[in-house]
Amino acid sequence: MNQKPFVYADINCPFCFVLHERLKKLNLINEIEWRLVEHTPSASVQELKYIDILNAEFKAVLDKAPDIEIHNPKFMVNTSMLNETLNAVSGSFPESAFIFRDAIYRALWIESLDVSDPSILDALLVKYGVEEFEFSEQKQAELKLWQTEWENGEFGRKVPVLSNGAGHFITGVQSEDALVSFFRNETVQHLDQYSACNLKFNEKVFMIGNSLSSQVISGYLSHAEYDIYKLDSQSELLNKALKQSSALILVEHSADPDFEFCKQFRAMSQSTTPIIYYSDKLTDQTEAQGFALGVSDMLDVSRQKDSLLGRLSMHVRTKHQLDIISGYATHDALTGFYNRREIEQVLERSWQTACRYSTELTVFLIDVDDLKKYNLKFGYAAGDEALMSIANVLSAGRSEDIVGRFSGEEFVMILHNTPEKELLKIAKRIQNNILSRKICYNKDESNDFVTVSIGIATTSANKAHNYTDLLALADTALNETKTLGRNQAIKLRLA
């Protein structure tokens, strides 16, 4: 069997971008057909559920491919129209297909631009002279064929998927040596089985009830790819809902006629999860009682079957919108890290826990050296890009460390129970990783890169002090680093 090698890939997948960059580096990219698929057809830039998964995928990509420059855009784009545009351009301008696709990839994964925004996409089309293209039926049919082949293939809905001339398949981001061997139709010696993106997300629903109405709702939700968790009692449901997040909570009215679950859950949680009671027959009086106690909706299953999924989907969308609004109150818009108010609350809780168990607690104050100088020279948009690059380094650190943005150019990192002898090593690793990004102050001097200074404060937490004392000591350490110059770190201990 002899065929042209190809790749199933999506624009909004960081693994696919890294593969694209690696194949460019190996001069293999023009020998391989790039087949565009949608691995997250329902993805939206507005939904935090996808952003959370993207953050996890992005961190995995940094571990798998530290040699490839990539920035986390902090949003997920829907690529339906984008794929149609890219494929139509490839039909009308085959000689420009790779250049335009490369520009789209880099706009998203280097410049953090929302390439699904028509104005941004149009600007790129004009820039590369490919705006006069045709959406032909043939190219649209080609997209549908690729999507069907990918979905029905034995790939577990993972991307990227690579096929060589011999018709063999592998998934994920592989090493340069592995890619060269694979596309030469040779045996691959070291294959990474865990380097692919499997971005599949089913909404989670908690539910109690055993009636015919329960079976009807479960059937509808199962076919709509919701994950349903049936609980046996009101107390079990309350315990589960307080510990785990879900998209919906469904309660059969006959199982809780006085709305006790709703009253308790609303009193004990600030969750935005909709609580919906259902029955095969509801009275106006019952509905009024439920709404007065905080129920999100009341479903009369016997007469609302046709609108059931639509009503539930509306509640899920509203929940995600509320989550976004609440996220703005606790997270920094640029980096996605906790903002100052929230990181101080996290530090206070960490202090209380460390006091309770007499464990070590450490704070890093990380200050970008001379960021004002960088902003004045290159503009605030460039300064934001520099901050995002630094944020990507910090987010790629140890999973147990918590990072927040404390001010314009200052970050806070909280480390739990870390040996004191390791702290300066961790700081140096952060500084070296930021230096490796080669963010230049002076484009004419290749060794004049953006650096960070780090003030470290550590202690065995006890009630004689407070978290604010640890924070103040880290600030003192940071100020001392400034007397030594750029790219320094000093550690102090709170007695």
Coordinates of C-alpha atoms in Angstrom, one line a residue, residues 91-382:
G91 CA -8.8 24.7 -3.1
S92 CA -8.6 28.2 -4.6
F93 CA -5.0 29.0 -3.6
P94 CA -3.2 25.6 -3.3
E95 CA 0.3 27.3 -3.4
S96 CA -0.7 29.5 -0.4
A97 CA -2.5 26.8 1.6
F98 CA 0.4 26.1 4.0
I99 CA 1.3 29.7 4.5
F100 CA -2.2 30.7 5.4
R101 CA -2.7 27.7 7.7
D102 CA 0.6 28.5 9.4
A103 CA -0.5 32.1 9.9
I104 CA -3.8 31.0 11.5
Y105 CA -2.0 28.6 13.8
R106 CA 0.5 31.2 14.9
A107 CA -2.1 33.9 15.3
L108 CA -3.9 31.7 17.9
W109 CA -1.0 29.9 19.6
I110 CA 1.7 32.7 19.5
E111 CA -0.3 35.9 19.4
S112 CA -3.3 34.7 21.3
L113 CA -5.8 36.1 18.8
D114 CA -9.3 34.8 18.5
V115 CA -9.1 33.5 14.9
S116 CA -12.8 32.6 14.9
D117 CA -13.5 36.4 15.1
P118 CA -14.6 37.4 11.5
S119 CA -12.7 40.7 11.7
I120 CA -9.4 39.0 12.6
L121 CA -9.9 36.2 10.1
D122 CA -10.7 38.7 7.3
A123 CA -7.6 40.8 8.2
L124 CA -5.5 37.6 7.8
L125 CA -7.1 36.7 4.5
V126 CA -6.3 40.2 3.1
K127 CA -2.8 40.1 4.5
Y128 CA -2.0 36.9 2.7
G129 CA -3.9 37.8 -0.5
V130 CA -6.3 34.8 -0.3
E131 CA -9.6 36.7 0.2
E132 CA -11.2 35.8 -3.2
F133 CA -11.8 32.1 -2.6
E134 CA -14.8 29.8 -3.3
F135 CA -16.7 27.7 -0.8
S136 CA -17.2 24.8 -3.3
E137 CA -19.4 21.8 -2.6
Q138 CA -16.5 19.5 -3.3
K139 CA -14.3 21.1 -0.6
Q140 CA -17.2 21.0 1.9
A141 CA -17.9 17.4 1.1
E142 CA -14.1 16.7 1.7
L143 CA -14.4 18.2 5.2
K144 CA -17.4 16.0 6.0
L145 CA -15.6 12.9 4.7
W146 CA -12.5 13.7 6.9
Q147 CA -14.7 14.2 9.9
T148 CA -16.6 11.0 9.4
E149 CA -13.4 9.0 8.8
W150 CA -11.8 10.4 11.9
E151 CA -14.8 9.9 14.1
N152 CA -15.3 6.3 12.9
G153 CA -11.6 5.4 13.0
E154 CA -10.0 3.6 15.9
F155 CA -8.4 6.8 17.3
G156 CA -10.6 7.3 20.4
R157 CA -11.4 10.8 19.0
K158 CA -7.9 11.9 19.7
V159 CA -5.9 14.4 17.7
P160 CA -3.5 14.7 16.0
V161 CA -3.6 11.4 14.1
L162 CA -0.8 10.7 11.7
S163 CA -0.9 8.3 8.7
N164 CA 2.2 7.4 6.7
G165 CA 2.7 6.1 3.2
A166 CA 2.3 2.5 4.3
G167 CA -1.2 3.3 5.8
H168 CA -0.1 2.9 9.4
F169 CA -1.4 5.3 12.1
I170 CA 0.0 6.9 15.3
T171 CA -1.5 9.6 17.5
G172 CA -0.1 12.5 19.3
V173 CA 3.1 14.6 19.4
Q174 CA 6.1 12.4 18.8
S175 CA 9.9 13.2 19.0
E176 CA 11.7 14.3 15.9
D177 CA 13.4 11.0 15.5
A178 CA 10.1 9.1 15.8
L179 CA 8.4 11.4 13.2
V180 CA 11.3 10.9 10.7
S181 CA 11.2 7.1 11.2
F182 CA 7.4 7.0 10.9
F183 CA 7.2 9.0 7.7
R184 CA 10.0 6.9 6.2
N185 CA 7.7 3.9 6.9
E186 CA 10.3 2.5 9.3
T187 CA 9.6 1.0 12.7
V188 CA 9.3 3.6 15.5
Q189 CA 11.4 2.7 18.4
H190 CA 10.1 5.1 21.1
L191 CA 6.4 5.9 20.7
D192 CA 4.7 8.2 23.2
Q193 CA 1.2 6.8 23.8
Y194 CA 0.1 9.8 26.0
S195 CA 0.9 12.8 23.9
A196 CA -2.5 13.3 22.1
C197 CA -5.5 15.5 22.9
N198 CA -8.7 13.8 23.8
L199 CA -10.8 16.8 24.5
K200 CA -14.2 15.2 25.2
F201 CA -16.5 16.8 27.8
N202 CA -19.9 15.5 28.8
E203 CA -21.9 17.6 31.2
K204 CA -22.3 16.0 34.6
V205 CA -25.8 15.7 36.1
F206 CA -26.7 14.6 39.6
M207 CA -30.2 13.1 40.0
I208 CA -32.6 11.4 42.4
G209 CA -35.8 9.6 41.5
N210 CA -37.0 6.2 40.3
S211 CA -40.3 7.0 38.6
L212 CA -41.3 6.7 34.9
S213 CA -40.5 10.5 34.7
S214 CA -37.0 9.8 35.9
Q215 CA -36.5 7.2 33.2
V216 CA -37.8 9.5 30.5
I217 CA -35.4 12.3 31.6
S218 CA -32.4 9.9 31.9
G219 CA -33.1 8.6 28.4
Y220 CA -33.2 12.1 26.9
L221 CA -30.0 13.1 28.7
S222 CA -28.1 9.9 27.8
H223 CA -28.8 10.4 24.1
A224 CA -27.6 14.0 24.4
E225 CA -24.3 12.8 25.9
Y226 CA -24.8 14.0 29.5
D227 CA -23.2 11.9 32.2
I228 CA -25.9 11.0 34.8
Y229 CA -25.1 10.2 38.4
K230 CA -28.2 8.7 40.1
L231 CA -28.2 9.0 43.9
D232 CA -30.3 7.0 46.3
S233 CA -31.3 9.6 48.8
Q234 CA -31.5 13.3 49.5
S235 CA -28.7 13.2 52.0
E236 CA -26.4 11.3 49.5
L237 CA -27.3 13.9 46.8
L238 CA -26.5 16.8 49.2
N239 CA -23.1 15.3 50.2
K240 CA -22.2 14.7 46.5
A241 CA -23.3 18.1 45.3
L242 CA -21.3 19.9 48.1
K243 CA -18.1 18.0 47.2
Q244 CA -18.3 17.9 43.4
S245 CA -19.5 20.4 40.8
S246 CA -22.1 19.5 38.2
A247 CA -24.0 21.2 35.4
L248 CA -27.5 20.3 36.7
I249 CA -29.1 18.9 39.8
L250 CA -32.4 17.1 39.1
V251 CA -34.7 16.2 42.0
E252 CA -38.0 14.3 41.7
H253 CA -40.6 16.2 43.7
S254 CA -42.2 13.1 45.2
A255 CA -38.8 12.2 46.7
D256 CA -38.5 15.7 48.3
P257 CA -42.0 17.3 48.5
D258 CA -40.9 20.0 51.0
F259 CA -37.8 21.1 48.9
E260 CA -35.5 20.3 51.8
F261 CA -32.6 19.6 49.5
C262 CA -32.9 22.9 47.8
K263 CA -33.1 24.8 51.1
Q264 CA -30.0 23.0 52.5
F265 CA -27.9 23.3 49.4
R266 CA -28.6 27.0 48.9
A267 CA -27.8 27.6 52.6
M268 CA -24.5 25.7 52.4
S269 CA -23.2 26.5 49.0
Q270 CA -22.6 29.5 46.7
S271 CA -22.8 27.2 43.6
T272 CA -24.3 28.4 40.4
T273 CA -25.6 24.9 39.6
P274 CA -29.3 25.0 38.7
I275 CA -31.6 22.9 40.9
I276 CA -34.5 21.6 39.0
Y277 CA -37.5 19.7 40.5
Y278 CA -39.5 17.5 38.2
S279 CA -42.8 15.5 38.3
D280 CA -45.4 14.0 36.0
K281 CA -47.9 16.5 37.3
L282 CA -47.2 19.9 38.9
T283 CA -49.7 22.3 40.3
D284 CA -49.4 26.1 40.3
Q285 CA -49.2 26.0 44.1
T286 CA -46.3 23.6 44.0
E287 CA -44.4 25.6 41.5
A288 CA -44.9 28.8 43.4
Q289 CA -43.6 27.1 46.6
G290 CA -40.5 25.8 44.8
F291 CA -39.5 29.1 43.2
A292 CA -40.0 30.9 46.5
L293 CA -37.4 28.5 48.1
G294 CA -34.8 29.0 45.3
V295 CA -35.6 26.2 42.8
S296 CA -34.3 27.1 39.3
D297 CA -37.1 25.5 37.4
M298 CA -40.0 23.0 37.7
L299 CA -40.5 20.4 35.0
D300 CA -43.8 18.8 34.3
V301 CA -42.5 15.9 32.3
S302 CA -45.9 14.7 31.1
R303 CA -46.4 17.9 29.0
Q304 CA -42.9 19.2 28.4
K305 CA -41.1 16.2 26.7
D306 CA -40.6 18.1 23.5
S307 CA -39.0 21.1 25.2
L308 CA -37.2 19.2 28.0
L309 CA -33.7 19.1 26.5
G310 CA -34.0 22.7 25.3
R311 CA -34.9 23.9 28.8
L312 CA -32.1 22.0 30.4
S313 CA -29.6 23.2 27.9
M314 CA -30.7 26.8 28.6
H315 CA -30.0 26.3 32.3
V316 CA -26.5 24.8 31.5
R317 CA -25.7 27.8 29.3
T318 CA -26.9 30.2 32.0
K319 CA -24.7 28.4 34.6
H320 CA -21.6 28.8 32.4
Q321 CA -22.3 32.5 31.9
L322 CA -22.6 33.0 35.6
D323 CA -19.4 31.1 36.1
I324 CA -17.7 33.4 33.7
I325 CA -19.0 36.5 35.6
S326 CA -17.8 35.1 38.9
G327 CA -14.5 34.2 37.3
Y328 CA -13.9 37.8 36.5
A329 CA -14.3 38.6 40.2
T330 CA -11.5 36.2 41.3
H331 CA -9.2 35.8 38.3
D332 CA -6.9 38.1 36.4
A333 CA -8.2 38.7 32.9
L334 CA -4.8 38.6 31.1
T335 CA -3.2 35.6 32.7
G336 CA -6.1 33.6 34.1
F337 CA -4.3 33.4 37.4
Y338 CA -6.0 34.3 40.7
N339 CA -6.2 38.1 41.2
R340 CA -4.7 39.8 44.3
R341 CA -7.8 39.6 46.4
E342 CA -8.4 35.9 45.7
I343 CA -4.7 34.9 46.1
E344 CA -4.6 36.5 49.5
Q345 CA -7.7 34.5 50.5
V346 CA -6.0 31.3 49.2
L347 CA -2.9 32.2 51.2
E348 CA -4.9 32.8 54.3
R349 CA -6.5 29.4 54.0
S350 CA -3.2 27.8 53.3
W351 CA -1.8 29.5 56.4
Q352 CA -4.6 28.1 58.6
T353 CA -4.0 24.6 57.2
A354 CA -0.3 24.8 57.6
C355 CA -0.8 25.9 61.3
R356 CA -3.1 23.1 61.9
Y357 CA -0.6 20.5 60.7
S358 CA 2.6 22.4 61.6
T359 CA 3.9 22.2 58.0
E360 CA 6.2 24.4 55.9
L361 CA 4.6 27.2 53.9
T362 CA 6.5 29.4 51.4
V363 CA 5.7 32.4 49.3
F364 CA 7.6 33.5 46.2
L365 CA 7.1 37.2 45.1
I366 CA 8.2 37.3 41.5
D367 CA 8.7 40.7 40.0
V368 CA 9.4 41.3 36.3
D369 CA 12.6 43.4 36.1
D370 CA 12.2 46.8 34.3
L371 CA 8.8 46.0 32.7
K372 CA 8.1 49.7 32.6
K373 CA 11.1 50.1 30.4
Y374 CA 9.9 47.4 28.1
N375 CA 6.4 48.9 27.9
L376 CA 7.8 52.3 27.1
K377 CA 10.0 50.9 24.3
F378 CA 7.6 48.5 22.7
G379 CA 4.1 49.5 23.9
Y380 CA 1.7 48.0 26.4
A381 CA 0.4 45.3 24.0
A382 CA 4.0 44.0 23.8

